[in-house]
Every structure is written in C-alpha cells, then in structure tokens.
Amino acid sequence: MPEHDWPELPYEAWKDTLATLHMKLQIVGKLRLALSPFEPEWAHVALYLTPRGLTTGPMSSGGLIFGVDADLIAHQVVITTAAGATRQVALVASPVATFYKDFMAALDGLGIHARIRPVPDEVSDPIPFAEDTVHSAYDPEWANRFFHVLARADLVLKEHRYGFAGGRRPSISFGAASTSPTRVTPAAPRSRRREPM
C-alpha cells in the first residue's frame, strides 16, 4: 500500500474486533502501568508504535528486563526478555478471559510477576478480564488496517510537530485506545525550513 493511501476503517465493520483488541491491549497496558516508574502526564502507561504494532518498551520485574510487543502483522503478543527468552500469545478470535489467562501464564513462565488491577478502565460496564467471554471477535484484516492507520497518523503527527519547540511524545493510550501526541513546555514555533545535513 503506497504511503499516502490510508486504509478504510469503517467503525461499524470492525467495532467488534476493536472492542476485543482494546480489552487485550488494556491487559498489556496495565502491566506497563504496574511495572514502570511514574512519569508526568502518565507517559509511563502509553504503548508506543513499532513497525509491526505496539510496544511497552523495556520494563523490569525482579531484576529481569523484558518488553511486550503487540504484533498486529503476525497477530500475536510477544514477551521478550533481555536474556533472550520469549513467549507468544496469539491474537485470535477468542474470549478476553482466555487471552488474559494465557498472557498471565506466559509472564509467569518467564518469571515475571506483577499485580495488575484485572478490570478494564475507561469503559462503561467493565467486565473483569478473567470473566470476559463477551469480547471475543478478532479479524486480522481489521486489526492490520487499524495498525496502518495508527502508523500513518504517527507519521503525520511527527511531520507536523517540527515547529513545536517543547517536549513531545507520540503514543497510544491503552485506556481509551486513542493516539495522543503529548506536548509539554510550549515555546515559540521554529521555522519549517530545514537545513541540509
């Protein structure tokens, strides 16, 4: 797909996949919340874009350095340790309760222990993850289109933040499943002219 073409993502067509993916990403995000030091504007809870999906970036549990990637091309969540051990949990059409059980077992198998609040946030009528058999839809095509929209939006935000002189941190909030170009310390805009390197 050419860089300037954005995939269609009609809400009605993919809303069930969105709802399930949102809950599964909340589980990953809550792990990051539990294990990352606090940062201003809650920056420590955001998931960041990669060329294949979203990542927590490096975290630590009991001295073990690891990260979690939601690969929206291969449709799996991959937990990787700095020692080289990995575990995968498939992103497939299955209940959130099944994903939660498999994800927590994968963490445990790697020696990663974290207490998370096992209930989604920022949704009406939250269902505890271990009990959620309602959200089970997952269409890989729609998840992949979602990722491509996020990636293109990230590139646009990066291009248009050039004139902003303050700090910035583009990310996706797992709670609201929305992109957020965090900007701090506003200053006078810079010239858009770029000097040759």
Short mmCIF file of C-alpha atoms in Angstrom, two decimals:
data_model
loop_
_atom_site.label_atom_id
_atom_site.label_comp_id
_atom_site.label_asym_id
_atom_site.label_seq_id
_atom_site.Cartn_x
_atom_site.Cartn_y
_atom_site.Cartn_z
CA MET A 1 0.00 0.00 0.00
CA PRO A 2 1.51 3.37 -1.01
CA GLU A 3 2.43 5.62 1.92
CA HIS A 4 -0.17 8.24 1.02
CA ASP A 5 -3.05 5.73 0.86
CA TRP A 6 -4.91 5.25 4.11
CA PRO A 7 -6.86 2.01 4.53
CA GLU A 8 -10.58 2.25 5.04
CA LEU A 9 -11.59 1.56 8.61
CA PRO A 10 -15.39 1.93 8.90
CA TYR A 11 -16.36 1.68 12.55
CA GLU A 12 -19.45 -0.49 12.00
CA ALA A 13 -17.41 -3.07 10.10
CA TRP A 14 -14.71 -3.54 12.72
CA LYS A 15 -16.24 -2.41 16.02
CA ASP A 16 -16.31 -5.95 17.47
CA THR A 17 -12.62 -6.53 16.67
CA LEU A 18 -11.86 -3.08 18.10
CA ALA A 19 -13.65 -3.87 21.36
CA THR A 20 -11.77 -7.16 21.80
CA LEU A 21 -8.39 -5.71 20.80
CA HIS A 22 -8.99 -2.78 23.19
CA MET A 23 -9.51 -5.15 26.13
CA LYS A 24 -6.46 -7.25 25.24
CA LEU A 25 -4.29 -4.12 24.90
CA GLN A 26 -5.58 -2.91 28.26
CA ILE A 27 -4.10 -6.05 29.83
CA VAL A 28 -0.71 -5.27 28.26
CA GLY A 29 -1.00 -1.60 29.25
CA LYS A 30 -1.88 -2.43 32.84
CA LEU A 31 1.30 -4.49 33.05
CA ARG A 32 3.28 -1.46 31.93
CA LEU A 33 1.42 0.70 34.47
CA ALA A 34 2.28 -1.74 37.26
CA LEU A 35 5.99 -2.06 36.43
CA SER A 36 7.07 1.35 35.12
CA PRO A 37 8.14 4.32 37.24
CA PHE A 38 5.69 7.21 37.24
CA GLU A 39 6.23 9.90 34.57
CA PRO A 40 4.49 13.25 34.10
CA GLU A 41 1.25 13.17 32.12
CA TRP A 42 1.08 9.40 32.77
CA ALA A 43 3.58 8.85 29.94
CA HIS A 44 4.64 5.58 31.59
CA VAL A 45 1.36 3.89 30.71
CA ALA A 46 1.36 4.56 26.97
CA LEU A 47 2.09 1.96 24.32
CA TYR A 48 4.37 3.09 21.50
CA LEU A 49 4.27 2.30 17.81
CA THR A 50 6.73 -0.06 16.18
CA PRO A 51 6.98 -1.07 12.51
CA ARG A 52 4.76 -4.07 13.36
CA GLY A 53 2.37 -2.83 16.05
CA LEU A 54 2.68 -1.53 19.59
CA THR A 55 5.21 -1.98 22.39
CA THR A 56 5.62 -1.35 26.08
CA GLY A 57 9.33 -0.74 25.63
CA PRO A 58 11.74 -2.15 28.25
CA MET A 59 10.40 -2.88 31.73
CA SER A 60 11.77 -4.72 34.74
CA SER A 61 10.36 -7.32 37.10
CA GLY A 62 12.55 -8.65 39.89
CA GLY A 63 15.66 -7.55 38.01
CA LEU A 64 14.53 -9.23 34.77
CA ILE A 65 14.42 -6.79 31.83
CA PHE A 66 11.71 -7.54 29.29
CA GLY A 67 9.26 -5.95 26.88
CA VAL A 68 5.88 -6.79 25.40
CA ASP A 69 5.06 -6.24 21.73
CA ALA A 70 1.59 -6.48 20.21
CA ASP A 71 2.45 -7.56 16.67
CA LEU A 72 -0.53 -6.60 14.51
CA ILE A 73 1.02 -8.13 11.38
CA ALA A 74 1.73 -11.63 12.75
CA HIS A 75 -1.22 -11.23 15.19
CA GLN A 76 0.47 -12.20 18.41
CA VAL A 77 1.64 -10.63 21.62
CA VAL A 78 5.32 -11.38 22.12
CA ILE A 79 7.02 -11.17 25.52
CA THR A 80 10.82 -10.98 25.15
CA THR A 81 13.41 -10.90 27.91
CA ALA A 82 16.87 -9.36 27.71
CA ALA A 83 18.20 -12.88 28.32
CA GLY A 84 16.63 -14.00 25.03
CA ALA A 85 13.62 -15.96 26.31
CA THR A 86 10.31 -15.36 24.55
CA ARG A 87 6.68 -16.33 24.89
CA GLN A 88 3.88 -15.65 22.42
CA VAL A 89 0.15 -15.33 22.97
CA ALA A 90 -1.93 -15.42 19.81
CA LEU A 91 -4.21 -12.54 18.88
CA VAL A 92 -7.11 -14.56 17.53
CA ALA A 93 -10.88 -14.70 17.82
CA SER A 94 -11.07 -15.89 21.41
CA PRO A 95 -12.53 -14.51 24.62
CA VAL A 96 -10.58 -11.89 26.54
CA ALA A 97 -10.70 -14.30 29.51
CA THR A 98 -8.69 -16.85 27.51
CA PHE A 99 -6.15 -14.23 26.40
CA TYR A 100 -5.81 -12.98 29.99
CA LYS A 101 -5.19 -16.50 31.32
CA ASP A 102 -2.64 -17.27 28.55
CA PHE A 103 -0.87 -13.90 28.90
CA MET A 104 -0.52 -14.17 32.67
CA ALA A 105 0.70 -17.79 32.32
CA ALA A 106 3.29 -16.66 29.74
CA LEU A 107 4.52 -13.96 32.11
CA ASP A 108 4.67 -16.45 34.97
CA GLY A 109 6.59 -18.90 32.78
CA LEU A 110 9.25 -16.23 32.26
CA GLY A 111 9.43 -15.38 35.96
CA ILE A 112 7.64 -12.06 35.52
CA HIS A 113 5.32 -11.29 38.40
CA ALA A 114 3.14 -8.20 38.58
CA ARG A 115 -0.09 -7.33 40.30
CA ILE A 116 -2.45 -5.52 37.96
CA ARG A 117 -5.99 -4.35 38.52
CA PRO A 118 -7.74 -7.08 36.48
CA VAL A 119 -10.63 -4.88 35.35
CA PRO A 120 -10.59 -2.60 32.29
CA ASP A 121 -10.62 1.16 32.75
CA GLU A 122 -12.27 3.98 30.84
CA VAL A 123 -15.12 1.81 29.54
CA SER A 124 -18.73 1.63 30.62
CA ASP A 125 -19.83 -1.60 32.31
CA PRO A 126 -16.34 -3.11 32.65
CA ILE A 127 -16.09 -6.88 32.82
CA PRO A 128 -13.17 -8.34 34.81
CA PHE A 129 -10.65 -9.78 32.33
CA ALA A 130 -10.81 -13.29 33.81
CA GLU A 131 -14.60 -13.32 33.30
CA ASP A 132 -14.86 -11.59 29.92
CA THR A 133 -16.33 -14.02 27.41
CA VAL A 134 -18.30 -11.21 25.73
CA HIS A 135 -15.38 -9.72 23.79
CA SER A 136 -14.09 -12.47 21.52
CA ALA A 137 -14.16 -11.14 17.95
CA TYR A 138 -10.85 -10.68 16.14
CA ASP A 139 -10.49 -10.21 12.40
CA PRO A 140 -6.79 -9.96 11.46
CA GLU A 141 -7.58 -7.78 8.43
CA TRP A 142 -9.29 -5.11 10.54
CA ALA A 143 -6.58 -5.23 13.21
CA ASN A 144 -3.95 -4.78 10.50
CA ARG A 145 -5.83 -1.86 8.96
CA PHE A 146 -6.07 -0.27 12.41
CA PHE A 147 -2.31 -0.59 12.78
CA HIS A 148 -1.71 1.01 9.37
CA VAL A 149 -3.99 3.94 10.27
CA LEU A 150 -2.10 4.38 13.57
CA ALA A 151 1.26 4.24 11.78
CA ARG A 152 0.21 6.82 9.19
CA ALA A 153 -1.26 9.09 11.86
CA ASP A 154 2.02 8.81 13.79
CA LEU A 155 3.99 9.88 10.70
CA VAL A 156 1.67 12.85 10.12
CA LEU A 157 1.97 13.94 13.75
CA LYS A 158 5.75 13.66 13.58
CA GLU A 159 5.88 15.74 10.42
CA HIS A 160 3.69 18.47 11.84
CA ARG A 161 5.33 18.68 15.25
CA TYR A 162 8.54 20.01 13.74
CA GLY A 163 7.78 23.64 14.61
CA PHE A 164 6.99 22.82 18.24
CA ALA A 165 9.98 23.58 20.45
CA GLY A 166 8.79 21.82 23.62
CA GLY A 167 8.93 18.16 24.53
CA ARG A 168 6.71 15.69 22.76
CA ARG A 169 5.91 12.01 22.99
CA PRO A 170 3.51 10.42 20.44
CA SER A 171 1.86 7.35 21.93
CA ILE A 172 -1.34 5.36 22.20
CA SER A 173 -3.28 5.29 25.43
CA PHE A 174 -4.35 1.73 26.22
CA GLY A 175 -7.24 3.01 28.34
CA ALA A 176 -9.03 4.99 25.68
CA ALA A 177 -7.42 3.30 22.63
CA SER A 178 -6.52 6.67 21.14
CA THR A 179 -3.39 8.30 19.81
CA SER A 180 -2.00 11.10 21.92
CA PRO A 181 0.72 13.49 20.80
CA THR A 182 1.80 14.61 24.27
CA ARG A 183 3.32 18.10 24.16
CA VAL A 184 4.87 19.91 27.10
CA THR A 185 6.61 23.26 27.72
CA PRO A 186 5.19 25.22 24.78
CA ALA A 187 7.55 27.67 23.13
CA ALA A 188 7.65 29.86 20.03
CA PRO A 189 7.41 27.76 16.85
CA ARG A 190 10.58 27.15 14.88
CA SER A 191 10.96 27.85 11.20
CA ARG A 192 9.79 24.98 8.99
CA ARG A 193 12.89 25.41 6.82
CA ARG A 194 15.27 22.52 7.29
CA GLU A 195 18.99 22.91 6.94
CA PRO A 196 20.84 20.34 4.84
CA MET A 197 22.57 17.65 6.88
#
